[in-house]
PDB file of C-alpha atoms in Angstrom:
ATOM      1  CA  MET Q   1       0.145  -0.241  -0.153  1.00  0.00           C
ATOM      2  CA  PRO Q   2       1.298   3.754  -0.808  1.00  0.00           C
ATOM      3  CA  LYS Q   3       2.476   5.584   2.218  1.00  0.00           C
ATOM      4  CA  ASP Q   4       1.766   8.559   1.151  1.00  0.00           C
ATOM      5  CA  TRP Q   5       0.112  10.575  -2.025  1.00  0.00           C
ATOM      6  CA  PHE Q   6       3.361  10.535  -4.427  1.00  0.00           C
ATOM      7  CA  GLU Q   7       3.791   7.327  -4.357  1.00  0.00           C
ATOM      8  CA  TRP Q   8       0.098   6.603  -4.485  1.00  0.00           C
ATOM      9  CA  HIS Q   9       0.162   8.852  -7.973  1.00  0.00           C
ATOM     10  CA  ASP Q  10       2.599   5.772  -9.096  1.00  0.00           C
ATOM     11  CA  LEU Q  11      -0.014   3.522  -8.726  1.00  0.00           C
ATOM     12  CA  TYR Q  12      -1.159   4.902 -12.289  1.00  0.00           C
ATOM     13  CA  ASN Q  13       1.602   2.778 -14.272  1.00  0.00           C
ATOM     14  CA  THR Q  14      -0.035  -0.766 -12.459  1.00  0.00           C
ATOM     15  CA  GLU Q  15      -3.510  -0.134 -11.964  1.00  0.00           C
ATOM     16  CA  PRO Q  16      -6.675  -0.694 -14.804  1.00  0.00           C
ATOM     17  CA  VAL Q  17      -8.955   1.158 -13.147  1.00  0.00           C
ATOM     18  CA  LEU Q  18      -6.274   4.648 -12.538  1.00  0.00           C
ATOM     19  CA  GLN Q  19      -5.247   4.249 -16.370  1.00  0.00           C
ATOM     20  CA  GLN Q  20      -8.931   4.134 -17.480  1.00  0.00           C
ATOM     21  CA  ARG Q  21     -10.211   7.183 -15.341  1.00  0.00           C
ATOM     22  CA  LEU Q  22      -7.202   9.632 -16.231  1.00  0.00           C
ATOM     23  CA  GLU Q  23      -7.960   8.491 -20.197  1.00  0.00           C
ATOM     24  CA  ILE Q  24     -11.990   9.296 -19.602  1.00  0.00           C
ATOM     25  CA  VAL Q  25     -10.736  12.030 -17.717  1.00  0.00           C
ATOM     26  CA  GLN Q  26      -8.373  13.394 -20.547  1.00  0.00           C
ATOM     27  CA  GLU Q  27     -11.182  12.642 -23.056  1.00  0.00           C
ATOM     28  CA  TYR Q  28     -13.549  14.923 -21.352  1.00  0.00           C
ATOM     29  CA  ILE Q  29     -10.645  17.692 -20.519  1.00  0.00           C
ATOM     30  CA  ALA Q  30      -9.816  17.747 -24.277  1.00  0.00           C
ATOM     31  CA  TYR Q  31     -13.485  17.424 -25.102  1.00  0.00           C
ATOM     32  CA  SER Q  32     -14.357  21.124 -22.664  1.00  0.00           C
ATOM     33  CA  LEU Q  33     -11.341  23.021 -24.701  1.00  0.00           C
ATOM     34  CA  ASN Q  34     -12.480  22.055 -27.939  1.00  0.00           C
ATOM     35  CA  ALA Q  35     -16.311  23.203 -26.858  1.00  0.00           C
ATOM     36  CA  SER Q  36     -14.637  26.702 -24.724  1.00  0.00           C
ATOM     37  CA  GLY Q  37     -15.315  29.742 -26.378  1.00  0.00           C
ATOM     38  CA  HIS Q  38     -12.278  31.415 -29.133  1.00  0.00           C
ATOM     39  CA  GLY Q  39      -9.675  33.229 -26.604  1.00  0.00           C
ATOM     40  CA  THR Q  40      -8.056  32.453 -23.444  1.00  0.00           C
ATOM     41  CA  VAL Q  41      -9.617  29.197 -21.223  1.00  0.00           C
ATOM     42  CA  HIS Q  42      -9.121  29.368 -17.721  1.00  0.00           C
ATOM     43  CA  ILE Q  43      -8.576  25.850 -15.694  1.00  0.00           C
ATOM     44  CA  VAL Q  44      -7.681  25.498 -11.914  1.00  0.00           C
ATOM     45  CA  SER Q  45      -7.589  21.802 -10.140  1.00  0.00           C
ATOM     46  CA  VAL Q  46      -8.616  21.172  -7.007  1.00  0.00           C
ATOM     47  CA  CYS Q  47      -6.172  18.254  -5.400  1.00  0.00           C
ATOM     48  CA  ALA Q  48      -4.445  18.236  -8.516  1.00  0.00           C
ATOM     49  CA  GLY Q  49      -1.821  15.524  -7.698  1.00  0.00           C
ATOM     50  CA  ASP Q  50       1.055  16.092 -10.293  1.00  0.00           C
ATOM     51  CA  GLY Q  51      -1.084  17.788 -13.079  1.00  0.00           C
ATOM     52  CA  ARG Q  52      -0.752  14.475 -15.183  1.00  0.00           C
ATOM     53  CA  ASP Q  53      -4.527  14.505 -16.041  1.00  0.00           C
ATOM     54  CA  LEU Q  54      -4.022  18.262 -17.805  1.00  0.00           C
ATOM     55  CA  LEU Q  55      -0.619  17.997 -18.661  1.00  0.00           C
ATOM     56  CA  GLY Q  56      -0.973  14.878 -20.283  1.00  0.00           C
ATOM     57  CA  THR Q  57      -3.837  16.539 -22.518  1.00  0.00           C
ATOM     58  CA  LEU Q  58      -2.253  19.698 -23.087  1.00  0.00           C
ATOM     59  CA  LYS Q  59       0.831  18.088 -24.925  1.00  0.00           C
ATOM     60  CA  ASN Q  60      -1.108  17.405 -27.816  1.00  0.00           C
ATOM     61  CA  HIS Q  61      -3.754  19.208 -28.085  1.00  0.00           C
ATOM     62  CA  PRO Q  62      -4.136  22.626 -30.629  1.00  0.00           C
ATOM     63  CA  ARG Q  63      -5.568  25.016 -27.546  1.00  0.00           C
ATOM     64  CA  LYS Q  64      -2.688  24.394 -25.082  1.00  0.00           C
ATOM     65  CA  GLN Q  65      -1.663  28.158 -25.953  1.00  0.00           C
ATOM     66  CA  ASP Q  66      -4.998  29.687 -25.166  1.00  0.00           C
ATOM     67  CA  VAL Q  67      -4.567  27.686 -21.350  1.00  0.00           C
ATOM     68  CA  TYR Q  68      -4.309  29.801 -18.117  1.00  0.00           C
ATOM     69  CA  ALA Q  69      -4.492  27.722 -15.151  1.00  0.00           C
ATOM     70  CA  ARG Q  70      -3.988  27.183 -11.522  1.00  0.00           C
ATOM     71  CA  LEU Q  71      -3.264  24.021 -10.270  1.00  0.00           C
ATOM     72  CA  VAL Q  72      -3.388  23.137  -6.275  1.00  0.00           C
ATOM     73  CA  GLU Q  73      -1.683  20.236  -4.398  1.00  0.00           C
ATOM     74  CA  ILE Q  74      -0.352  19.813  -0.876  1.00  0.00           C
ATOM     75  CA  ASP Q  75       2.023  17.462  -1.697  1.00  0.00           C
ATOM     76  CA  SER Q  76       5.561  19.278  -2.072  1.00  0.00           C
ATOM     77  CA  ASN Q  77       7.001  16.373  -3.879  1.00  0.00           C
ATOM     78  CA  LEU Q  78       4.255  15.885  -6.442  1.00  0.00           C
ATOM     79  CA  VAL Q  79       3.755  19.923  -6.946  1.00  0.00           C
ATOM     80  CA  GLU Q  80       7.782  19.056  -7.717  1.00  0.00           C
ATOM     81  CA  ARG Q  81       6.746  16.755 -10.610  1.00  0.00           C
ATOM     82  CA  GLY Q  82       3.949  18.888 -11.893  1.00  0.00           C
ATOM     83  CA  ARG Q  83       6.367  21.567 -12.241  1.00  0.00           C
ATOM     84  CA  ALA Q  84       8.480  20.321 -14.218  1.00  0.00           C
ATOM     85  CA  THR Q  85       6.239  18.535 -16.247  1.00  0.00           C
ATOM     86  CA  ILE Q  86       5.554  21.929 -17.252  1.00  0.00           C
ATOM     87  CA  GLN Q  87       8.332  23.185 -18.147  1.00  0.00           C
ATOM     88  CA  SER Q  88       9.120  20.351 -20.654  1.00  0.00           C
ATOM     89  CA  LEU Q  89       5.776  22.219 -22.066  1.00  0.00           C
ATOM     90  CA  GLY Q  90       6.938  25.219 -22.805  1.00  0.00           C
ATOM     91  CA  LEU Q  91       4.100  26.004 -20.499  1.00  0.00           C
ATOM     92  CA  ALA Q  92       5.344  28.060 -17.123  1.00  0.00           C
ATOM     93  CA  LYS Q  93       4.261  31.268 -18.430  1.00  0.00           C
ATOM     94  CA  GLN Q  94       0.671  30.238 -18.912  1.00  0.00           C
ATOM     95  CA  ILE Q  95       0.254  27.613 -15.722  1.00  0.00           C
ATOM     96  CA  GLU Q  96       0.737  27.924 -12.256  1.00  0.00           C
ATOM     97  CA  PHE Q  97       1.579  25.252  -9.542  1.00  0.00           C
ATOM     98  CA  VAL Q  98       0.204  26.471  -5.992  1.00  0.00           C
ATOM     99  CA  ASN Q  99       1.565  24.030  -3.095  1.00  0.00           C
ATOM    100  CA  GLY Q 100      -0.591  24.994  -1.364  1.00  0.00           C
ATOM    101  CA  ASP Q 101      -4.170  23.337   0.674  1.00  0.00           C
ATOM    102  CA  ALA Q 102      -6.562  23.040  -1.711  1.00  0.00           C
ATOM    103  CA  THR Q 103      -9.445  23.081   0.436  1.00  0.00           C
ATOM    104  CA  ILE Q 104      -9.128  26.883   0.775  1.00  0.00           C
ATOM    105  CA  ALA Q 105     -10.296  29.575  -0.961  1.00  0.00           C
ATOM    106  CA  ALA Q 106      -8.012  31.724  -0.474  1.00  0.00           C
ATOM    107  CA  ASN Q 107      -5.551  29.696  -2.969  1.00  0.00           C
ATOM    108  CA  TYR Q 108      -8.001  30.523  -5.902  1.00  0.00           C
ATOM    109  CA  VAL Q 109      -8.502  33.669  -5.648  1.00  0.00           C
ATOM    110  CA  GLY Q 110      -6.792  35.400  -8.662  1.00  0.00           C
ATOM    111  CA  ALA Q 111      -7.702  32.070 -11.379  1.00  0.00           C
ATOM    112  CA  VAL Q 112     -11.425  31.952 -10.836  1.00  0.00           C
ATOM    113  CA  PRO Q 113     -14.404  31.971 -12.253  1.00  0.00           C
ATOM    114  CA  ALA Q 114     -12.983  29.690 -13.982  1.00  0.00           C
ATOM    115  CA  ASP Q 115     -14.088  28.023 -17.629  1.00  0.00           C
ATOM    116  CA  ILE Q 116     -12.917  23.707 -16.659  1.00  0.00           C
ATOM    117  CA  VAL Q 117     -12.877  22.904 -12.933  1.00  0.00           C
ATOM    118  CA  LEU Q 118     -11.408  19.622 -12.939  1.00  0.00           C
ATOM    119  CA  VAL Q 119     -12.156  17.982  -8.946  1.00  0.00           C
ATOM    120  CA  CYS Q 120     -11.073  14.768  -9.648  1.00  0.00           C
ATOM    121  CA  GLY Q 121     -10.250  11.892  -7.249  1.00  0.00           C
ATOM    122  CA  VAL Q 122     -11.623  14.083  -4.467  1.00  0.00           C
ATOM    123  CA  PHE Q 123     -14.931  13.102  -3.668  1.00  0.00           C
ATOM    124  CA  GLY Q 124     -14.517   9.868  -2.400  1.00  0.00           C
ATOM    125  CA  ASN Q 125     -12.062  11.829  -0.275  1.00  0.00           C
ATOM    126  CA  LEU Q 126     -15.030  13.542   2.087  1.00  0.00           C
ATOM    127  CA  PRO Q 127     -15.639  12.701   5.319  1.00  0.00           C
ATOM    128  CA  GLU Q 128     -19.022  12.920   4.872  1.00  0.00           C
ATOM    129  CA  GLU Q 129     -22.265  13.280   2.836  1.00  0.00           C
ATOM    130  CA  VAL Q 130     -22.923  16.249   3.287  1.00  0.00           C
ATOM    131  CA  GLU Q 131     -19.382  17.670   2.534  1.00  0.00           C
ATOM    132  CA  LEU Q 132     -19.630  16.874  -1.623  1.00  0.00           C
ATOM    133  CA  ASN Q 133     -23.001  19.132  -0.770  1.00  0.00           C
ATOM    134  CA  ARG Q 134     -20.844  21.422   0.856  1.00  0.00           C
ATOM    135  CA  LEU Q 135     -18.271  21.153  -2.289  1.00  0.00           C
ATOM    136  CA  LEU Q 136     -20.673  21.933  -4.263  1.00  0.00           C
ATOM    137  CA  ASP Q 137     -22.491  25.032  -3.544  1.00  0.00           C
ATOM    138  CA  ASN Q 138     -19.108  26.284  -3.252  1.00  0.00           C
ATOM    139  CA  LEU Q 139     -18.684  25.519  -7.311  1.00  0.00           C
ATOM    140  CA  SER Q 140     -20.042  28.746  -7.705  1.00  0.00           C
ATOM    141  CA  PHE Q 141     -17.233  30.699  -6.546  1.00  0.00           C
ATOM    142  CA  LEU Q 142     -14.857  28.405  -8.692  1.00  0.00           C
ATOM    143  CA  SER Q 143     -17.275  28.066 -11.610  1.00  0.00           C
ATOM    144  CA  LYS Q 144     -17.988  30.129 -14.794  1.00  0.00           C
ATOM    145  CA  GLU Q 145     -21.460  30.129 -16.089  1.00  0.00           C
ATOM    146  CA  GLY Q 146     -21.933  27.888 -18.616  1.00  0.00           C
ATOM    147  CA  ALA Q 147     -18.271  26.120 -16.730  1.00  0.00           C
ATOM    148  CA  PHE Q 148     -17.677  21.884 -17.520  1.00  0.00           C
ATOM    149  CA  VAL Q 149     -16.958  20.478 -14.006  1.00  0.00           C
ATOM    150  CA  ILE Q 150     -14.876  16.936 -14.450  1.00  0.00           C
ATOM    151  CA  TRP Q 151     -14.938  14.843 -11.711  1.00  0.00           C
ATOM    152  CA  THR Q 152     -14.176  11.089 -10.329  1.00  0.00           C
ATOM    153  CA  ARG Q 153     -15.931   8.595  -7.943  1.00  0.00           C
ATOM    154  CA  GLY Q 154     -14.597   5.530  -6.704  1.00  0.00           C
ATOM    155  CA  HIS Q 155     -16.994   2.309  -6.104  1.00  0.00           C
ATOM    156  CA  SER Q 156     -16.739  -0.689  -3.330  1.00  0.00           C
ATOM    157  CA  ASN Q 157     -18.629  -2.866  -1.205  1.00  0.00           C
ATOM    158  CA  GLY Q 158     -20.941  -2.889  -4.849  1.00  0.00           C
ATOM    159  CA  ILE Q 159     -21.932   0.586  -3.838  1.00  0.00           C
ATOM    160  CA  PRO Q 160     -22.487   2.790  -6.737  1.00  0.00           C
ATOM    161  CA  TYR Q 161     -21.626   5.860  -5.247  1.00  0.00           C
ATOM    162  CA  SER Q 162     -21.322   7.929  -8.270  1.00  0.00           C
ATOM    163  CA  ASP Q 163     -25.201   7.293  -9.267  1.00  0.00           C
ATOM    164  CA  ASN Q 164     -25.440   9.703  -5.567  1.00  0.00           C
ATOM    165  CA  VAL Q 165     -23.050  12.273  -7.219  1.00  0.00           C
ATOM    166  CA  ARG Q 166     -24.217  12.657 -10.080  1.00  0.00           C
ATOM    167  CA  LYS Q 167     -27.669  13.175  -9.175  1.00  0.00           C
ATOM    168  CA  THR Q 168     -26.981  15.787  -6.114  1.00  0.00           C
ATOM    169  CA  PHE Q 169     -24.819  17.307  -8.905  1.00  0.00           C
ATOM    170  CA  ARG Q 170     -28.758  17.775 -10.274  1.00  0.00           C
ATOM    171  CA  ALA Q 171     -29.848  19.236  -7.390  1.00  0.00           C
ATOM    172  CA  SER Q 172     -27.517  21.622  -7.283  1.00  0.00           C
ATOM    173  CA  GLY Q 173     -27.822  23.256 -10.360  1.00  0.00           C
ATOM    174  CA  PHE Q 174     -25.458  21.519 -12.597  1.00  0.00           C
ATOM    175  CA  GLU Q 175     -26.755  19.964 -16.207  1.00  0.00           C
ATOM    176  CA  GLU Q 176     -24.774  16.486 -16.915  1.00  0.00           C
ATOM    177  CA  VAL Q 177     -22.841  16.176 -19.769  1.00  0.00           C
ATOM    178  CA  ASN Q 178     -22.191  12.552 -20.010  1.00  0.00           C
ATOM    179  CA  PHE Q 179     -20.842  10.032 -17.778  1.00  0.00           C
ATOM    180  CA  LYS Q 180     -18.886   6.553 -18.007  1.00  0.00           C
ATOM    181  CA  LEU Q 181     -17.873   4.131 -16.378  1.00  0.00           C
ATOM    182  CA  THR Q 182     -13.715   2.430 -16.089  1.00  0.00           C
ATOM    183  CA  ALA Q 183     -14.208  -0.709 -17.462  1.00  0.00           C
ATOM    184  CA  THR Q 184     -13.520  -2.090 -14.671  1.00  0.00           C
ATOM    185  CA  GLY Q 185     -16.667  -0.921 -13.801  1.00  0.00           C
ATOM    186  CA  ASN Q 186     -15.396   0.727 -10.049  1.00  0.00           C
ATOM    187  CA  MET Q 187     -15.035   3.950 -10.894  1.00  0.00           C
ATOM    188  CA  GLY Q 188     -17.414   6.418 -12.421  1.00  0.00           C
ATOM    189  CA  VAL Q 189     -16.044   9.611 -14.365  1.00  0.00           C
ATOM    190  CA  GLY Q 190     -18.711  12.220 -15.281  1.00  0.00           C
ATOM    191  CA  ILE Q 191     -18.329  16.093 -16.476  1.00  0.00           C
ATOM    192  CA  HIS Q 192     -21.670  18.056 -16.163  1.00  0.00           C
ATOM    193  CA  ARG Q 193     -22.212  22.064 -16.984  1.00  0.00           C
ATOM    194  CA  TYR Q 194     -22.894  24.166 -14.368  1.00  0.00           C
ATOM    195  CA  LEU Q 195     -25.724  26.198 -14.883  1.00  0.00           C
ATOM    196  CA  GLY Q 196     -26.102  28.879 -12.436  1.00  0.00           C
ATOM    197  CA  LYS Q 197     -24.527  32.419 -11.319  1.00  0.00           C
ATOM    198  CA  ASN Q 198     -21.017  32.792 -10.372  1.00  0.00           C
ATOM    199  CA  PHE Q 199     -20.417  34.600  -6.595  1.00  0.00           C
ATOM    200  CA  THR Q 200     -17.205  36.043  -6.467  1.00  0.00           C
ATOM    201  CA  GLU Q 201     -16.744  35.300  -2.757  1.00  0.00           C
ATOM    202  CA  PRO Q 202     -16.874  31.681  -1.589  1.00  0.00           C
ATOM    203  CA  LYS Q 203     -19.953  30.761   0.320  1.00  0.00           C
ATOM    204  CA  GLU Q 204     -17.190  29.928   3.043  1.00  0.00           C
ATOM    205  CA  GLN Q 205     -13.515  30.179   3.564  1.00  0.00           C
ATOM    206  CA  GLN Q 206     -12.823  26.731   3.562  1.00  0.00           C
ATOM    207  CA  LEU Q 207     -14.330  25.211   0.582  1.00  0.00           C
ATOM    208  CA  PHE Q 208     -14.802  22.083   2.146  1.00  0.00           C
ATOM    209  CA  VAL Q 209     -12.772  19.132   4.580  1.00  0.00           C
ATOM    210  CA  PHE Q 210     -10.527  16.219   2.992  1.00  0.00           C
ATOM    211  CA  SER Q 211      -9.881  13.076   4.990  1.00  0.00           C
ATOM    212  CA  GLY Q 212      -8.628  11.173   2.870  1.00  0.00           C
ATOM    213  CA  VAL Q 213      -5.339   8.948   3.261  1.00  0.00           C
ATOM    214  CA  ALA Q 214      -3.547   7.399   0.516  1.00  0.00           C
ATOM    215  CA  ASN Q 215      -3.268   3.983   1.593  1.00  0.00           C
ATOM    216  CA  LYS Q 216      -7.187   4.561   1.950  1.00  0.00           C
ATOM    217  CA  ALA Q 217      -8.058   6.417  -1.038  1.00  0.00           C
ATOM    218  CA  ARG Q 218     -11.266   5.624  -3.089  1.00  0.00           C
TER     219      ARG Q 218
END
């Protein structure tokens, strides 16, 4: 079992469910870029890891020069690896990797509202269901009206947790664009569009509580 999040991300090299999840997330990022209007596309990534979902998509995407992004991640080793990838892509002037707490609203100021919001690997690491509602409520601070929100949610013990996420999104002013399960059948990946208005101030300075640990990540 991985001892920390840096080791956990190395599981992408061996775990089919993570490889399949990444493939679908990158498909949805590419779709969102293609569907965004002309000009600059602003992106934020919550609990960004090493940014491989966004950075891997931009590598060969024709709109990579349009992207301005802020990725927020608390693990300094993952941030260092992500920054190295940004340099290799020649995107250092466009993409900022913040080594900080992704639950705190202040770490997004100046980068929101965004056209695309990534909340991948987050929902399964919330301490209780009320935190899902809290985070979705606070997406009104991160998201422009019409923004794409891309998310993931693992299943376990035969329980399709992503069904509840989709239901909560619908009740929170989002329209589902697409949803897929990985071929392994135990990970849902969704893309929704925010139909509400952007709020220039967050409803709370702490957007959500993250309680996950790497050796029990879902």
